[in-house]
PDB file of C-alpha atoms in Angstrom:
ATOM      1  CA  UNK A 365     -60.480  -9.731-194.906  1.00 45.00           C
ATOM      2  CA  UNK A 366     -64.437  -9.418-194.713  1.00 48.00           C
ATOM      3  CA  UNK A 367     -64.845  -9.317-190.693  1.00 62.00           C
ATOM      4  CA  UNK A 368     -68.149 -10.766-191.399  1.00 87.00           C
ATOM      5  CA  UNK A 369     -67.026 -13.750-193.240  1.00 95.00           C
ATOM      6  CA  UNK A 370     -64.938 -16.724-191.939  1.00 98.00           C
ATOM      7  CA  UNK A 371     -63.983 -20.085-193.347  1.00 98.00           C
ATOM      8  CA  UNK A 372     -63.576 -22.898-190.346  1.00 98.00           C
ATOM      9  CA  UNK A 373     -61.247 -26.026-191.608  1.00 98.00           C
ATOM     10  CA  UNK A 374     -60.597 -29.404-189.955  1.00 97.00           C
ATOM     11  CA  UNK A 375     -57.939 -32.109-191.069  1.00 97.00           C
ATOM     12  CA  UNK A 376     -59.585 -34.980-191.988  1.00 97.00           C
ATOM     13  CA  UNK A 377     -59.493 -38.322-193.907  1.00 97.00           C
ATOM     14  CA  UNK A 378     -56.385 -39.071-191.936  1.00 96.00           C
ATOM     15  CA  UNK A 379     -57.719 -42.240-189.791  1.00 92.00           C
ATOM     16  CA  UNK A 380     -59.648 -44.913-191.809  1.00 90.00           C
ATOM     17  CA  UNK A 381     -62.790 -45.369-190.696  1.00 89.00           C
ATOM     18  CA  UNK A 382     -63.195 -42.969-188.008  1.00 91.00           C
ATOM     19  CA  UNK A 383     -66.710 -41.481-187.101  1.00 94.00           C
ATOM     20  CA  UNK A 384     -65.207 -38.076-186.572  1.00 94.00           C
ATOM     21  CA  UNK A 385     -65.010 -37.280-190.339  1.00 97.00           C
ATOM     22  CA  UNK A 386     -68.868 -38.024-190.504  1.00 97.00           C
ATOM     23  CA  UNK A 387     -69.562 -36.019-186.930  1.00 97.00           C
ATOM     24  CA  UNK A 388     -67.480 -33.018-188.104  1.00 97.00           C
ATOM     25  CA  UNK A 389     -68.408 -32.583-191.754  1.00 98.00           C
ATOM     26  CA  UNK A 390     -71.348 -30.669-191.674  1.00 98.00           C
ATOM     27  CA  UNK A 391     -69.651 -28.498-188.844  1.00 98.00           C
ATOM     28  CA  UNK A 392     -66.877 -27.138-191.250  1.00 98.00           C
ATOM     29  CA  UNK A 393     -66.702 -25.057-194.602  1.00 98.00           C
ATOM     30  CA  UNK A 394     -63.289 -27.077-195.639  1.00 98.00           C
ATOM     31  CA  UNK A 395     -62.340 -30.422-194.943  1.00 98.00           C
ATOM     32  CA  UNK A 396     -58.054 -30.647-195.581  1.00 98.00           C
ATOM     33  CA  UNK A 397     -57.704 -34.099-196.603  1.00 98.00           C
ATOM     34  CA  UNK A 398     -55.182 -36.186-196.255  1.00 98.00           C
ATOM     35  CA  UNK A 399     -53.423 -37.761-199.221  1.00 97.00           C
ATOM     36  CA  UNK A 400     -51.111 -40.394-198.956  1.00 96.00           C
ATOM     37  CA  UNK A 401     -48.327 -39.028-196.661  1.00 96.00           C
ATOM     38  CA  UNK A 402     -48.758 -39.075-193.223  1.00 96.00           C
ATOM     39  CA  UNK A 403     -51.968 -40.534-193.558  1.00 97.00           C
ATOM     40  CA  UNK A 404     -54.323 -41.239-195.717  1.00 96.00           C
ATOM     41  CA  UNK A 405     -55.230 -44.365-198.376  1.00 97.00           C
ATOM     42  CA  UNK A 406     -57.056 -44.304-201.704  1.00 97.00           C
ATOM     43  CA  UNK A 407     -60.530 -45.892-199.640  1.00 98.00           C
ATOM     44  CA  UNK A 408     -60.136 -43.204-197.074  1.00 98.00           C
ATOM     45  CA  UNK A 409     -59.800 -39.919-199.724  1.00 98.00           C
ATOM     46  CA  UNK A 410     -63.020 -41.410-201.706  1.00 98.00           C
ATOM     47  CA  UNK A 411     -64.760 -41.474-198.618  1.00 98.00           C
ATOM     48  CA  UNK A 412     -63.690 -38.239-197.230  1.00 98.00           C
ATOM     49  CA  UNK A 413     -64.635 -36.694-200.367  1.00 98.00           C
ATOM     50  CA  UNK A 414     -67.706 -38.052-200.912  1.00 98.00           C
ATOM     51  CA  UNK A 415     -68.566 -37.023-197.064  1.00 98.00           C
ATOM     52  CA  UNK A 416     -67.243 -33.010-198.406  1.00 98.00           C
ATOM     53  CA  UNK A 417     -69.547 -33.523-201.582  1.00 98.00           C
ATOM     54  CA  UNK A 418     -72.766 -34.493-199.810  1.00 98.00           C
ATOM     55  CA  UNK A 419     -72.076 -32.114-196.916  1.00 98.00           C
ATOM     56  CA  UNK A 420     -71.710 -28.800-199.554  1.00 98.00           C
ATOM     57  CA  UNK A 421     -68.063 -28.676-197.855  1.00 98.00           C
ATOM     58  CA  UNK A 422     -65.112 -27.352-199.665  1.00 98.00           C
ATOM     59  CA  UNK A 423     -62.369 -29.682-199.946  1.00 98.00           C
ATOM     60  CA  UNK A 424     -58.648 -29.722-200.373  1.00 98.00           C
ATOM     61  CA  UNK A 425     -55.397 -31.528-200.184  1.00 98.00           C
ATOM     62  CA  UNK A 426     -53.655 -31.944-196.645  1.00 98.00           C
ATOM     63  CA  UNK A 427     -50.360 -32.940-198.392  1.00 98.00           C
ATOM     64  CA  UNK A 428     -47.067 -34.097-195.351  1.00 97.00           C
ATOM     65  CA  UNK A 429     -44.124 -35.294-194.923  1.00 96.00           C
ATOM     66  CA  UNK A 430     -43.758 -38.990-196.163  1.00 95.00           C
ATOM     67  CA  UNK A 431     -43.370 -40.047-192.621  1.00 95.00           C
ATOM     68  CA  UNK A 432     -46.811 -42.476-191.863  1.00 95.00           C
ATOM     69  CA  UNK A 433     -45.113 -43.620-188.383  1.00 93.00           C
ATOM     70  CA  UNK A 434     -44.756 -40.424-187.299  1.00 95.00           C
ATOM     71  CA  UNK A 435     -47.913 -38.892-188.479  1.00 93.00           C
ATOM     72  CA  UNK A 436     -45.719 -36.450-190.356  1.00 90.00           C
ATOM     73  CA  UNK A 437     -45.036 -34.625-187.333  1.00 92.00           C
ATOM     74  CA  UNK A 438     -41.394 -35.169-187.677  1.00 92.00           C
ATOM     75  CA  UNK A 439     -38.935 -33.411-188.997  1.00 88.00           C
ATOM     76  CA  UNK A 440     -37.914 -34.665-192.258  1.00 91.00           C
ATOM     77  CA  UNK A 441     -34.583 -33.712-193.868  1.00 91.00           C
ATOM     78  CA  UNK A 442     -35.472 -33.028-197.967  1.00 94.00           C
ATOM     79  CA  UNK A 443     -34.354 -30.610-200.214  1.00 96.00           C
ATOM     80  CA  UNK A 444     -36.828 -27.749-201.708  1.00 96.00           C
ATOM     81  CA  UNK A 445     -36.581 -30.145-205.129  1.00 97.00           C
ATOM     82  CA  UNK A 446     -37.680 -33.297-203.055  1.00 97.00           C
ATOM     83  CA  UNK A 447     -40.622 -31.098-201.514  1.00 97.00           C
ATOM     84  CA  UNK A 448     -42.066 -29.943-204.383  1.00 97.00           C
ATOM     85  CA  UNK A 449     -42.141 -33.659-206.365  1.00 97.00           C
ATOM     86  CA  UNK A 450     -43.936 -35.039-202.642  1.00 97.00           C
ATOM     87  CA  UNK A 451     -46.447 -33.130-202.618  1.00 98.00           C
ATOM     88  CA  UNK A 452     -47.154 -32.618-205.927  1.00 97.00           C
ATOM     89  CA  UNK A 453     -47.693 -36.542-206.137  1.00 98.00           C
ATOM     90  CA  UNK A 454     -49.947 -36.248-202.949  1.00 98.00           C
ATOM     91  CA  UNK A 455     -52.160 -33.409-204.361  1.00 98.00           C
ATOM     92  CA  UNK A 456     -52.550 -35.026-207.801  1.00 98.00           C
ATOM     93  CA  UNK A 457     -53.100 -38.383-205.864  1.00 98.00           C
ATOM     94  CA  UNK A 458     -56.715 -36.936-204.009  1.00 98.00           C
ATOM     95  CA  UNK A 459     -57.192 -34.895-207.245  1.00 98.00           C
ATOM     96  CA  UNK A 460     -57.385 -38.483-209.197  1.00 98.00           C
ATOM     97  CA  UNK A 461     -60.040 -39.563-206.960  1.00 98.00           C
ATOM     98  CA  UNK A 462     -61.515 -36.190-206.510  1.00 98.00           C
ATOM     99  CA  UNK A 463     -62.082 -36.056-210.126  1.00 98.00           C
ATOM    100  CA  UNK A 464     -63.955 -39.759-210.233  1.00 98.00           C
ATOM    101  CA  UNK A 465     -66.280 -38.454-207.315  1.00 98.00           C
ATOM    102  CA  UNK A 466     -67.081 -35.169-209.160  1.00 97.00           C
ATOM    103  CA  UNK A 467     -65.197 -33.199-206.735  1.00 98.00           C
ATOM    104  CA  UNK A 468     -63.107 -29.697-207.583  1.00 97.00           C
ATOM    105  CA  UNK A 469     -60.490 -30.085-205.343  1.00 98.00           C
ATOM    106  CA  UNK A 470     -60.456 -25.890-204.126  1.00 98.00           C
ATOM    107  CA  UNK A 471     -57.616 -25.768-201.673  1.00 98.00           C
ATOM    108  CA  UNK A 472     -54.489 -27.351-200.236  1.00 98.00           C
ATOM    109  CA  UNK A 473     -53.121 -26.847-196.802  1.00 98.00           C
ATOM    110  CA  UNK A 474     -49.673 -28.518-195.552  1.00 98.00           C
ATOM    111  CA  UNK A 475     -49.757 -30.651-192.550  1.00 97.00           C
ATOM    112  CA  UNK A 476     -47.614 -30.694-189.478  1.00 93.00           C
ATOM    113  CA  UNK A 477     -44.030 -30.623-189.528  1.00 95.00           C
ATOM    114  CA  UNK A 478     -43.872 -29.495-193.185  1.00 97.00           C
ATOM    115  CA  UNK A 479     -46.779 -26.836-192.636  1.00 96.00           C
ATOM    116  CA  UNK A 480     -43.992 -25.658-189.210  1.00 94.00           C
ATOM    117  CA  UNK A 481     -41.184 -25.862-192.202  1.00 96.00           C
ATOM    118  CA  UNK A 482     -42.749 -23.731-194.959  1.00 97.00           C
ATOM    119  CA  UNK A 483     -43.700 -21.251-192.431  1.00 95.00           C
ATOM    120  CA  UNK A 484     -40.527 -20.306-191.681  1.00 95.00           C
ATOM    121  CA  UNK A 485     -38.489 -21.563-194.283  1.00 97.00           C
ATOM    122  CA  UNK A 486     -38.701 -19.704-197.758  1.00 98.00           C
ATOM    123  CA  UNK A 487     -36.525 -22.858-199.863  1.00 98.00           C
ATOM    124  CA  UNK A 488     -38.835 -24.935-198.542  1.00 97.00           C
ATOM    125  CA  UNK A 489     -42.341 -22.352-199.090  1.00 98.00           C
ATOM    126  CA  UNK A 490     -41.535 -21.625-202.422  1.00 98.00           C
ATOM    127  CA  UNK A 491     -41.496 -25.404-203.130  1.00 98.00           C
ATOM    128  CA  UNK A 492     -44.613 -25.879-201.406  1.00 98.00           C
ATOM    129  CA  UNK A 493     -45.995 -22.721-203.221  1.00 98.00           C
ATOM    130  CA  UNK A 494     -44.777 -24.371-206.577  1.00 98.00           C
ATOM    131  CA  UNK A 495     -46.099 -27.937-205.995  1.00 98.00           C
ATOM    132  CA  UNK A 496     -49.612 -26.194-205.740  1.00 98.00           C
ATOM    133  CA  UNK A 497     -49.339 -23.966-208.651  1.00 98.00           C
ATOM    134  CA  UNK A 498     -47.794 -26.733-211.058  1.00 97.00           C
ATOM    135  CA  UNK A 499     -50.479 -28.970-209.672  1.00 96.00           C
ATOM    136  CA  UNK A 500     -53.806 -26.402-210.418  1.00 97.00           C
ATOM    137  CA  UNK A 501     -52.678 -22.448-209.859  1.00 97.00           C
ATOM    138  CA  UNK A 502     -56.751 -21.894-209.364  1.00 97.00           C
ATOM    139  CA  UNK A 503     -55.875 -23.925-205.302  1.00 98.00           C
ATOM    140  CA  UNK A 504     -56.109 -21.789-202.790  1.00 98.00           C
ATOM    141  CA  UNK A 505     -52.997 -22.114-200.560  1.00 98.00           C
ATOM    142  CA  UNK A 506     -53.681 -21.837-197.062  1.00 98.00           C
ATOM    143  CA  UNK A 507     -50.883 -20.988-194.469  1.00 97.00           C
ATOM    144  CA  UNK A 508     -49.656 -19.365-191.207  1.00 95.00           C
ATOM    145  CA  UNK A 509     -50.793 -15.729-190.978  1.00 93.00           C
ATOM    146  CA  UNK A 510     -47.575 -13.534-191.837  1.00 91.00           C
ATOM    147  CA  UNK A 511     -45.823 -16.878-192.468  1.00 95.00           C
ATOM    148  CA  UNK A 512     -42.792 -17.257-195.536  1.00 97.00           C
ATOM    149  CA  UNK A 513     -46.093 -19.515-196.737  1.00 97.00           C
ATOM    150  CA  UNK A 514     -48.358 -17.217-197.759  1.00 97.00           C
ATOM    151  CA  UNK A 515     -45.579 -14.396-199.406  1.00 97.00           C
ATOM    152  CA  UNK A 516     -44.495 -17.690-201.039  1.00 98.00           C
ATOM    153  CA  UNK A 517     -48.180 -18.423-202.461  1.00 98.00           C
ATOM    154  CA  UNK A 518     -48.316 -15.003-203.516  1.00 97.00           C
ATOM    155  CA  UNK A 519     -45.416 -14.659-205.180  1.00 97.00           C
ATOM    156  CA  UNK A 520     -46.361 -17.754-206.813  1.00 97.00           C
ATOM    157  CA  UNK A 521     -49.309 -15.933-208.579  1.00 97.00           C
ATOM    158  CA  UNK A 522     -51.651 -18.511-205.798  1.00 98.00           C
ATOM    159  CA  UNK A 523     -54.578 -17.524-204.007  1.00 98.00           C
ATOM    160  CA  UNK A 524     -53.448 -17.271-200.144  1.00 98.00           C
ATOM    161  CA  UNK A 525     -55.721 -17.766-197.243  1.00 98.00           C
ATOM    162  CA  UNK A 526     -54.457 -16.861-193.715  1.00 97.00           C
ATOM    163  CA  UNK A 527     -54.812 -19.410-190.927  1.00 97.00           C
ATOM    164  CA  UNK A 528     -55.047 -19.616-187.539  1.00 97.00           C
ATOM    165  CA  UNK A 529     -55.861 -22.314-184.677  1.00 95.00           C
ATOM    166  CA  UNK A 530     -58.243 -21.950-182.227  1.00 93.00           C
ATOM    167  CA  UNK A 531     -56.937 -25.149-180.655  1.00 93.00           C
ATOM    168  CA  UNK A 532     -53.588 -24.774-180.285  1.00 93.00           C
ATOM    169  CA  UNK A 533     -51.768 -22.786-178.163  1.00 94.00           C
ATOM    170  CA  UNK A 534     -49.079 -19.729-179.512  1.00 95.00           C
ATOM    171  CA  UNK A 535     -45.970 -18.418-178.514  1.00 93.00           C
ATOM    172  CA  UNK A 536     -45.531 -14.698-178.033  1.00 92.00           C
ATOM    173  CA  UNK A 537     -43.431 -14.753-181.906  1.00 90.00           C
ATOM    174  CA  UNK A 538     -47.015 -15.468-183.557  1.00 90.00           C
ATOM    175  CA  UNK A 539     -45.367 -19.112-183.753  1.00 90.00           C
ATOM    176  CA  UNK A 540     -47.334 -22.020-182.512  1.00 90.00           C
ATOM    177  CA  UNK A 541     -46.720 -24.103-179.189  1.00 92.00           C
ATOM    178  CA  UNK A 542     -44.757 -26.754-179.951  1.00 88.00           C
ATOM    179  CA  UNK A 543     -46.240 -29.864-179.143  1.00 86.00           C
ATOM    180  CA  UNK A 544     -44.518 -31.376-176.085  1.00 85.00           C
ATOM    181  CA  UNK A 545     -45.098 -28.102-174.395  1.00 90.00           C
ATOM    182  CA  UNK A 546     -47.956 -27.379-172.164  1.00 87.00           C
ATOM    183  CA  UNK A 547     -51.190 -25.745-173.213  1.00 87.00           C
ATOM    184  CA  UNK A 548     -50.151 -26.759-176.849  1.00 90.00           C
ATOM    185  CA  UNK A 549     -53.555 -28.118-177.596  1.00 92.00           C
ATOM    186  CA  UNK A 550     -56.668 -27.000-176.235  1.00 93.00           C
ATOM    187  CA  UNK A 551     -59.516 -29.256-175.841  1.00 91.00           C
ATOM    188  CA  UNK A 552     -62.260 -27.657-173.408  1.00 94.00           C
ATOM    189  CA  UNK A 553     -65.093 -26.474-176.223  1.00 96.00           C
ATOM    190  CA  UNK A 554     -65.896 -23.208-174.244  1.00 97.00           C
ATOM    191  CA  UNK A 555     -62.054 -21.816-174.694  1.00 96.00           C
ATOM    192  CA  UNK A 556     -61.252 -23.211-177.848  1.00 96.00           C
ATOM    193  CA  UNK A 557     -64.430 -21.188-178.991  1.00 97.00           C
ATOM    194  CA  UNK A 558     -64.134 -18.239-177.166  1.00 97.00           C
ATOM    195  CA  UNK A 559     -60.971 -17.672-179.101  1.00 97.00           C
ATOM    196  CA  UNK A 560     -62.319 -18.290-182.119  1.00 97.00           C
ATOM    197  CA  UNK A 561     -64.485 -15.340-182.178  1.00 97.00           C
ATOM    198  CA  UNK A 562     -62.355 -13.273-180.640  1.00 97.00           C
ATOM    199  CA  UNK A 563     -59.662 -14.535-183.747  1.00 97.00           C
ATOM    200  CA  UNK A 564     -62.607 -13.856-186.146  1.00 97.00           C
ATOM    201  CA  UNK A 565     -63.392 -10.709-184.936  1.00 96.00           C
ATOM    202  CA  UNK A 566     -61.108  -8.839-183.324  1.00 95.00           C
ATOM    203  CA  UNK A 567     -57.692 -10.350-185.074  1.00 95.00           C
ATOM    204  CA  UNK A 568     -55.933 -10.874-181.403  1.00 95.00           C
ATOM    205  CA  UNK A 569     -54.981 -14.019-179.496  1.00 95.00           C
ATOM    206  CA  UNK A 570     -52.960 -14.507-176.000  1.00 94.00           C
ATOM    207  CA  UNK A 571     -50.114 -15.954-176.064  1.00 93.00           C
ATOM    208  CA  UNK A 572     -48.063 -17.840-173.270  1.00 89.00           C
ATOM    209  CA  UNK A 573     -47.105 -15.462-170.799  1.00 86.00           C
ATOM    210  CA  UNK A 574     -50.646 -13.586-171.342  1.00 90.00           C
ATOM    211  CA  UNK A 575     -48.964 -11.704-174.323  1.00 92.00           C
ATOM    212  CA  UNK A 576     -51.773 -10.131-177.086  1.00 95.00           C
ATOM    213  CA  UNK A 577     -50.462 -10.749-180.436  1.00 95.00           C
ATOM    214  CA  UNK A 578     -52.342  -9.766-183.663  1.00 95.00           C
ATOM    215  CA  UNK A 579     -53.500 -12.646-185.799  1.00 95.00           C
ATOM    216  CA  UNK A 580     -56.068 -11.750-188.690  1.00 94.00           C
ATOM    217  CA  UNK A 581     -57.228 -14.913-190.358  1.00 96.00           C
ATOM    218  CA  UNK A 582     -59.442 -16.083-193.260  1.00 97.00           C
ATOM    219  CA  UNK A 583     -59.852 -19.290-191.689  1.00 98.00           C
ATOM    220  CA  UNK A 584     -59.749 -20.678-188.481  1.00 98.00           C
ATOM    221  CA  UNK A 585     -59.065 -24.579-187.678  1.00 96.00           C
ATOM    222  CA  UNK A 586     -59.943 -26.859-185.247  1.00 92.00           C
ATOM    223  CA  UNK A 587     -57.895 -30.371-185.135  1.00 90.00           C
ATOM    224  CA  UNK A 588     -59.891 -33.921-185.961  1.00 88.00           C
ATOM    225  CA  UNK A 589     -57.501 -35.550-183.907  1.00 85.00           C
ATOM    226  CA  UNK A 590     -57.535 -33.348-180.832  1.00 80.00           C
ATOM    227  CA  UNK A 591     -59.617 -34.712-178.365  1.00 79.00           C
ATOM    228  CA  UNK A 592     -63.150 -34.080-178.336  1.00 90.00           C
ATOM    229  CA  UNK A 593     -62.950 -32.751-181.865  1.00 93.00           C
ATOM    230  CA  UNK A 594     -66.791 -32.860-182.457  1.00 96.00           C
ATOM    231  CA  UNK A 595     -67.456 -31.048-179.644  1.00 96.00           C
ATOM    232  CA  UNK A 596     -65.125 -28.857-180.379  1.00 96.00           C
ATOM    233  CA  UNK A 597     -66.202 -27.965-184.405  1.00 97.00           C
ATOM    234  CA  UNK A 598     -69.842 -27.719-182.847  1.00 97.00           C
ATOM    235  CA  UNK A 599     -68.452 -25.154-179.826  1.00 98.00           C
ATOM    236  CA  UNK A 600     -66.787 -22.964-182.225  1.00 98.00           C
ATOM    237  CA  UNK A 601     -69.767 -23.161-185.455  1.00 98.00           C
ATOM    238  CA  UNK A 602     -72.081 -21.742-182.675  1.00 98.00           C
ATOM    239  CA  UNK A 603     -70.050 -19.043-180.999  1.00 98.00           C
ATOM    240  CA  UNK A 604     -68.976 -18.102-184.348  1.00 98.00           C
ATOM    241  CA  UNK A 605     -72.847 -17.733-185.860  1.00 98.00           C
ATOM    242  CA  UNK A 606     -73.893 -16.263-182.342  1.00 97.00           C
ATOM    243  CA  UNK A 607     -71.210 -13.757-183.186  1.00 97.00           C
ATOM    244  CA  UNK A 608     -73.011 -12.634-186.581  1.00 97.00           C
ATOM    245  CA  UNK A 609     -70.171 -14.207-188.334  1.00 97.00           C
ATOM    246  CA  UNK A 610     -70.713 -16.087-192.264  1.00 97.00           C
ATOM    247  CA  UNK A 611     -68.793 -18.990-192.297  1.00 98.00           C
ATOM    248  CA  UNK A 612     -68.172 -19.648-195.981  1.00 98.00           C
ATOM    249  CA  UNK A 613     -64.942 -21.371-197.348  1.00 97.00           C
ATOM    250  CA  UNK A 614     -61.849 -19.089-197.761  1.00 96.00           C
ATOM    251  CA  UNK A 615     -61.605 -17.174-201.274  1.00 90.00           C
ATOM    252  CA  UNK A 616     -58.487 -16.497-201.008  1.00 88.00           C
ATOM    253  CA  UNK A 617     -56.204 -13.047-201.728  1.00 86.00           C
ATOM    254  CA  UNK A 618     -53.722 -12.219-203.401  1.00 79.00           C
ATOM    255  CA  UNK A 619     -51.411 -10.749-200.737  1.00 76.00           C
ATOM    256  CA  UNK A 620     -49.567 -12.079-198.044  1.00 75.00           C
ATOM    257  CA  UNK A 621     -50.728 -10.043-195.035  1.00 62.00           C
ATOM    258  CA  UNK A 622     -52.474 -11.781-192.354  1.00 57.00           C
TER     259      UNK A 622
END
């Protein structure tokens, strides 16, 4: 990784009509979009996308777990086989309407419970990692640094991007805080971008109990749906730049490190 060069994502498209898509778009370099399975409708991707296109954003598919009431934040119980056929519908779903808006689809990162599945999970990462690769093998597949994601993507022949959240707290194992847990998300601006740059630059994050674990990412994300999301994008585009960091969508690599 280029320590001058950082990509900063943001799932969107995943509430219709919400401002936040508009507010954070020009924040971001890539906008993960959702596409049909948590979240997401065919009014809501053309919009998204055309937001990306107008913007200069990169976009890419924000494929989950069929599971709309839950937000796909639930644990799902599918075989590797059953993965692999969701999301490749999902990613060739936004790639239909991608295509109509004159948008290259460029990346695809997993969302919630399935993204905490293929992380630790090889079955289920090498289905994710085929899904993208039968879909278009030029997608960057982003993932959990050191996760069973990105040696999946790799061994896939896939462009992998390392990721890490500047909004979410992490457990000493490099995992992240699960949700019901305290100090899982982080909304006050000044923190969330505080450890962005030190992500970006220095590759280190504490985790619960004050323990320093190493973390070097390619991109960094910030939530649409946590609270204060705009402020949040904006906090962490200008601590980032103040840094002397490029922000520039992820390029990808071929090897798993991160």
């Amino acid at each position: 990784m280029d320590r001058r060069v950082i990509d900063l994502n943001c799932d969107l498209g995943e509430i219709a009509g919400s401002p936040v898509d508009a507010a954070v778009m020009p924040l971001i370099t890539s906008a993960n979009i959702a596409c049909g399975g948590h979240a997401g409708d065919a009014e809501t991707m053309r919009r998204t996308l055309r937001l990306a296109r107008d913007a200069g954003v990169s976009a890419g598919a924000h494929p989950g777990w069929p599971d709309r009431e839950g937000f796909g934040r639930r644990t799902l119980s599918m075989t590797p086989r059953e993965v692999e056929a969701v999301v490749c519908d999902q990613i060739a779903a936004l790639a239909r309407i991608a295509s109509a808006e004159g948008v290259r689809l460029r990346h695809v990162k997993a969302h919630g419970a399935l993204y905490t599945a293929a992380a630790r999970d090889a079955a289920i990462a090498a289905a994710l990692a085929g899904a993208v690769r039968d879909a278009d093998p030029s997608l960057v597949l982003f993932g959990a640094a050191g996760s069973e994601m990105l040696r999946a993507g790799a061994a896939a022949g896939l462009a992998v991007a390392a990721e890490a959240f500047a909004d979410r707290g992490y457990e000493a194992d490099g995992s992240l805080t699960p949700r019901a847990m305290p100090g899982a998300v982080i909304d006050d601006p000044g923190v969330v971008a505080s450890r962005a740059v030190r992500l970006a630059t220095e590759g280190r994050i504490e985790a619960s109990g004050g323990i320093e674990i190493v973390i070097r990412p390619d991109t960094l994300c910030v939530h649409g749906d946590t609270p204060r999301a705009v402020e949040l994008a904006r906090a962490v585009r200008a601590a980032l730049e103040r840094a002397g960091l490029i922000l520039a969508p992820a390029a990808g690599r071929s090897h798993p490190l991160g």
